[in-house]
Amino acid sequence: MFIAMVKGTVTATRKHPSMAGARLLIVQPIDPISSQPSGFPQVAADVLGAAAGMRVLVVSDGRGVQDMLKADNRCPVRLGIMALIDPPAV
Amino acid sequence: MYLGKVIGRIEARVRLPGLETQRIVLLQPLDFNQQPIRWTLLAADVTGAADESLVLFEEGREAANPFDPPLPIDACIVAIVDDYQYQA
Amino acid sequence: MIIAKIVGTVVATVKDAGFEGKKLVLAQAHVIKDGQLVPGQTMLVANDDLGAGQGEFVVLTQGSSARMAPSMKNTSTDAVVIALIDRIDASGQLVFKRS
């Protein structure tokens, strides 16, 4: 799993049916220590209500995403948001 | 999933069994400023994406999941992008 | 998948049982850059059941998806030729046609 910053949302009417109930969020992987961007932004499925500016935990395995979406094994999605990371304590 | 654009297609008469009618398109991966990233690749398509469409594609073993019986596919277009909001 | 050019064959007598009777080719990845078909950065060895010949352009599938090919069920491969390319069009231009 990796940590990413939510940078936006994607809308897609025509898509694989397994993604019907999910929001599609643009996530920028970041270095967990420095918070600097690391690699290219990608799109992950979300059912937790993540929003732009939040740090999230992203799993990159289809099996986990299928469980999250309550989808069968025909679901092709690989990235799913598994947790919203708490803001630093003040 | 990555953002990409359909930039072309291939023709291939000789294929492994099961792939005879599978559409395979040429994709240019993009960042969300729509600048090219990575290298071009080939992908199967389950959405009917037209040339120049902005799409989301998936890679890896998961890209084979929509196909039953399974096919040797490692990249697949899974959504056609209508719109997106992005703040770098 | 990637576009690859067959640049050689690999011959091995001692091999895993799943590779018995299986042809192996050396393939160079190709990409479309500025409207041209050009060599990419990777060279890899792949299984080929379609009889791809020297210099031919093929479609290559990599990773565990490669074993989804019916003939690869018992072969511990991670790259397989899935099609022989006749023609490639990019941005409305013909970039390759089999001669």
mmCIF file of N, CA, C and O in Angstrom, chain A residues 34-71:
data_model
loop_
_atom_site.group_PDB
_atom_site.id
_atom_site.type_symbol
_atom_site.label_atom_id
_atom_site.label_comp_id
_atom_site.label_asym_id
_atom_site.label_seq_id
_atom_site.Cartn_x
_atom_site.Cartn_y
_atom_site.Cartn_z
ATOM 1 N N SER A 34 8.463 12.953 3.525
ATOM 2 C CA SER A 34 8.604 14.348 3.091
ATOM 3 C C SER A 34 7.316 14.915 2.493
ATOM 4 O O SER A 34 7.219 16.117 2.269
ATOM 5 N N SER A 35 6.348 14.034 2.173
ATOM 6 C CA SER A 35 5.106 14.434 1.491
ATOM 7 C C SER A 35 5.344 14.962 0.078
ATOM 8 O O SER A 35 4.445 15.544 -0.521
ATOM 9 N N GLN A 36 6.552 14.768 -0.463
ATOM 10 C CA GLN A 36 6.821 15.201 -1.835
ATOM 11 C C GLN A 36 6.185 14.202 -2.819
ATOM 12 O O GLN A 36 6.139 13.004 -2.547
ATOM 13 N N PRO A 37 5.683 14.708 -3.975
ATOM 14 C CA PRO A 37 5.112 13.821 -4.985
ATOM 15 C C PRO A 37 6.130 12.767 -5.428
ATOM 16 O O PRO A 37 7.317 13.056 -5.520
ATOM 17 N N SER A 38 5.649 11.564 -5.674
ATOM 18 C CA SER A 38 6.527 10.465 -6.060
ATOM 19 C C SER A 38 5.843 9.688 -7.178
ATOM 20 O O SER A 38 4.882 8.975 -6.939
ATOM 21 N N GLY A 39 6.292 9.896 -8.407
ATOM 22 C CA GLY A 39 5.669 9.211 -9.541
ATOM 23 C C GLY A 39 4.464 9.971 -10.075
ATOM 24 O O GLY A 39 4.205 11.106 -9.673
ATOM 25 N N PHE A 40 3.769 9.312 -10.999
ATOM 26 C CA PHE A 40 2.677 9.972 -11.717
ATOM 27 C C PHE A 40 1.346 9.817 -10.979
ATOM 28 O O PHE A 40 1.127 8.821 -10.299
ATOM 29 N N PRO A 41 0.456 10.812 -11.143
ATOM 30 C CA PRO A 41 -0.877 10.662 -10.565
ATOM 31 C C PRO A 41 -1.653 9.532 -11.253
ATOM 32 O O PRO A 41 -1.462 9.288 -12.443
ATOM 33 N N GLN A 42 -2.478 8.873 -10.470
ATOM 34 C CA GLN A 42 -3.304 7.785 -10.984
ATOM 35 C C GLN A 42 -4.728 7.967 -10.472
ATOM 36 O O GLN A 42 -5.013 8.926 -9.765
ATOM 37 N N VAL A 43 -5.591 7.039 -10.841
ATOM 38 C CA VAL A 43 -6.987 7.118 -10.443
ATOM 39 C C VAL A 43 -7.332 5.897 -9.598
ATOM 40 O O VAL A 43 -7.030 4.763 -9.988
ATOM 41 N N ALA A 44 -7.941 6.140 -8.432
ATOM 42 C CA ALA A 44 -8.305 5.061 -7.518
ATOM 43 C C ALA A 44 -9.800 5.123 -7.216
ATOM 44 O O ALA A 44 -10.403 6.198 -7.227
ATOM 45 N N ALA A 45 -10.387 3.947 -6.947
ATOM 46 C CA ALA A 45 -11.798 3.885 -6.555
ATOM 47 C C ALA A 45 -11.916 4.248 -5.083
ATOM 48 O O ALA A 45 -11.032 3.926 -4.277
ATOM 49 N N ASP A 46 -13.011 4.926 -4.737
ATOM 50 C CA ASP A 46 -13.221 5.368 -3.347
ATOM 51 C C ASP A 46 -14.671 5.153 -2.932
ATOM 52 O O ASP A 46 -15.585 5.504 -3.672
ATOM 53 N N VAL A 47 -14.847 4.577 -1.744
ATOM 54 C CA VAL A 47 -16.193 4.485 -1.165
ATOM 55 C C VAL A 47 -16.241 5.164 0.211
ATOM 56 O O VAL A 47 -17.270 5.143 0.867
ATOM 57 N N LEU A 48 -15.121 5.755 0.634
ATOM 58 C CA LEU A 48 -15.036 6.318 1.988
ATOM 59 C C LEU A 48 -15.356 7.814 2.038
ATOM 60 O O LEU A 48 -15.473 8.390 3.108
ATOM 61 N N GLY A 49 -15.450 8.435 0.871
ATOM 62 C CA GLY A 49 -15.735 9.869 0.857
ATOM 63 C C GLY A 49 -14.497 10.738 0.967
ATOM 64 O O GLY A 49 -14.547 11.821 1.549
ATOM 65 N N ALA A 50 -13.382 10.286 0.397
ATOM 66 C CA ALA A 50 -12.159 11.100 0.399
ATOM 67 C C ALA A 50 -12.379 12.359 -0.443
ATOM 68 O O ALA A 50 -13.157 12.339 -1.395
ATOM 69 N N ALA A 51 -11.705 13.442 -0.075
ATOM 70 C CA ALA A 51 -11.881 14.709 -0.797
ATOM 71 C C ALA A 51 -10.522 15.318 -1.119
ATOM 72 O O ALA A 51 -9.506 14.948 -0.514
ATOM 73 N N ALA A 52 -10.504 16.240 -2.060
ATOM 74 C CA ALA A 52 -9.266 16.890 -2.495
ATOM 75 C C ALA A 52 -8.520 17.456 -1.295
ATOM 76 O O ALA A 52 -9.119 18.036 -0.393
ATOM 77 N N GLY A 53 -7.198 17.237 -1.271
ATOM 78 C CA GLY A 53 -6.360 17.733 -0.181
ATOM 79 C C GLY A 53 -6.130 16.719 0.927
ATOM 80 O O GLY A 53 -5.245 16.905 1.757
ATOM 81 N N MET A 54 -6.929 15.640 0.950
ATOM 82 C CA MET A 54 -6.741 14.615 1.996
ATOM 83 C C MET A 54 -5.604 13.672 1.629
ATOM 84 O O MET A 54 -5.390 13.375 0.460
ATOM 85 N N ARG A 55 -4.933 13.179 2.692
ATOM 86 C CA ARG A 55 -3.972 12.085 2.498
ATOM 87 C C ARG A 55 -4.711 10.773 2.704
ATOM 88 O O ARG A 55 -5.485 10.626 3.659
ATOM 89 N N VAL A 56 -4.467 9.834 1.793
ATOM 90 C CA VAL A 56 -5.200 8.560 1.843
ATOM 91 C C VAL A 56 -4.242 7.384 1.702
ATOM 92 O O VAL A 56 -3.117 7.533 1.195
ATOM 93 N N LEU A 57 -4.718 6.224 2.137
ATOM 94 C CA LEU A 57 -3.976 4.977 1.997
ATOM 95 C C LEU A 57 -4.554 4.243 0.796
ATOM 96 O O LEU A 57 -5.763 4.018 0.730
ATOM 97 N N VAL A 58 -3.675 3.892 -0.159
ATOM 98 C CA VAL A 58 -4.140 3.280 -1.403
ATOM 99 C C VAL A 58 -3.580 1.865 -1.517
ATOM 100 O O VAL A 58 -2.371 1.656 -1.376
ATOM 101 N N VAL A 59 -4.458 0.894 -1.753
ATOM 102 C CA VAL A 59 -4.020 -0.470 -2.005
ATOM 103 C C VAL A 59 -3.893 -0.667 -3.509
ATOM 104 O O VAL A 59 -4.687 -0.101 -4.274
ATOM 105 N N SER A 60 -2.870 -1.395 -3.947
ATOM 106 C CA SER A 60 -2.715 -1.613 -5.387
ATOM 107 C C SER A 60 -2.812 -3.094 -5.695
ATOM 108 O O SER A 60 -1.890 -3.694 -6.234
ATOM 109 N N ASP A 61 -3.950 -3.683 -5.322
ATOM 110 C CA ASP A 61 -4.209 -5.077 -5.659
ATOM 111 C C ASP A 61 -5.700 -5.256 -5.880
ATOM 112 O O ASP A 61 -6.517 -4.843 -5.063
ATOM 113 N N GLY A 62 -6.028 -5.876 -7.007
ATOM 114 C CA GLY A 62 -7.428 -5.995 -7.407
ATOM 115 C C GLY A 62 -8.299 -6.741 -6.419
ATOM 116 O O GLY A 62 -9.485 -6.440 -6.280
ATOM 117 N N ARG A 63 -7.716 -7.738 -5.731
ATOM 118 C CA ARG A 63 -8.513 -8.546 -4.817
ATOM 119 C C ARG A 63 -9.101 -7.674 -3.706
ATOM 120 O O ARG A 63 -10.284 -7.777 -3.368
ATOM 121 N N GLY A 64 -8.262 -6.799 -3.159
ATOM 122 C CA GLY A 64 -8.721 -5.896 -2.108
ATOM 123 C C GLY A 64 -9.792 -4.941 -2.610
ATOM 124 O O GLY A 64 -10.760 -4.643 -1.906
ATOM 125 N N VAL A 65 -9.604 -4.452 -3.840
ATOM 126 C CA VAL A 65 -10.570 -3.504 -4.394
ATOM 127 C C VAL A 65 -11.909 -4.198 -4.644
ATOM 128 O O VAL A 65 -12.975 -3.618 -4.418
ATOM 129 N N GLN A 66 -11.848 -5.462 -5.080
ATOM 130 C CA GLN A 66 -13.099 -6.210 -5.309
ATOM 131 C C GLN A 66 -13.891 -6.331 -4.013
ATOM 132 O O GLN A 66 -15.113 -6.158 -3.996
ATOM 133 N N ASP A 67 -13.200 -6.620 -2.904
ATOM 134 C CA ASP A 67 -13.886 -6.702 -1.606
ATOM 135 C C ASP A 67 -14.494 -5.345 -1.248
ATOM 136 O O ASP A 67 -15.639 -5.259 -0.817
ATOM 137 N N MET A 68 -13.696 -4.292 -1.456
ATOM 138 C CA MET A 68 -14.150 -2.944 -1.117
ATOM 139 C C MET A 68 -15.403 -2.565 -1.904
ATOM 140 O O MET A 68 -16.334 -1.972 -1.370
ATOM 141 N N LEU A 69 -15.411 -2.899 -3.199
ATOM 142 C CA LEU A 69 -16.540 -2.519 -4.067
ATOM 143 C C LEU A 69 -17.662 -3.553 -4.024
ATOM 144 O O LEU A 69 -18.666 -3.383 -4.709
ATOM 145 N N LYS A 70 -17.471 -4.631 -3.258
ATOM 146 C CA LYS A 70 -18.415 -5.758 -3.266
ATOM 147 C C LYS A 70 -18.673 -6.209 -4.708
ATOM 148 O O LYS A 70 -19.809 -6.467 -5.116
ATOM 149 N N ALA A 71 -17.575 -6.254 -5.471
ATOM 150 C CA ALA A 71 -17.642 -6.647 -6.881
ATOM 151 C C ALA A 71 -17.133 -8.076 -7.019
ATOM 152 O O ALA A 71 -16.447 -8.587 -6.127
#
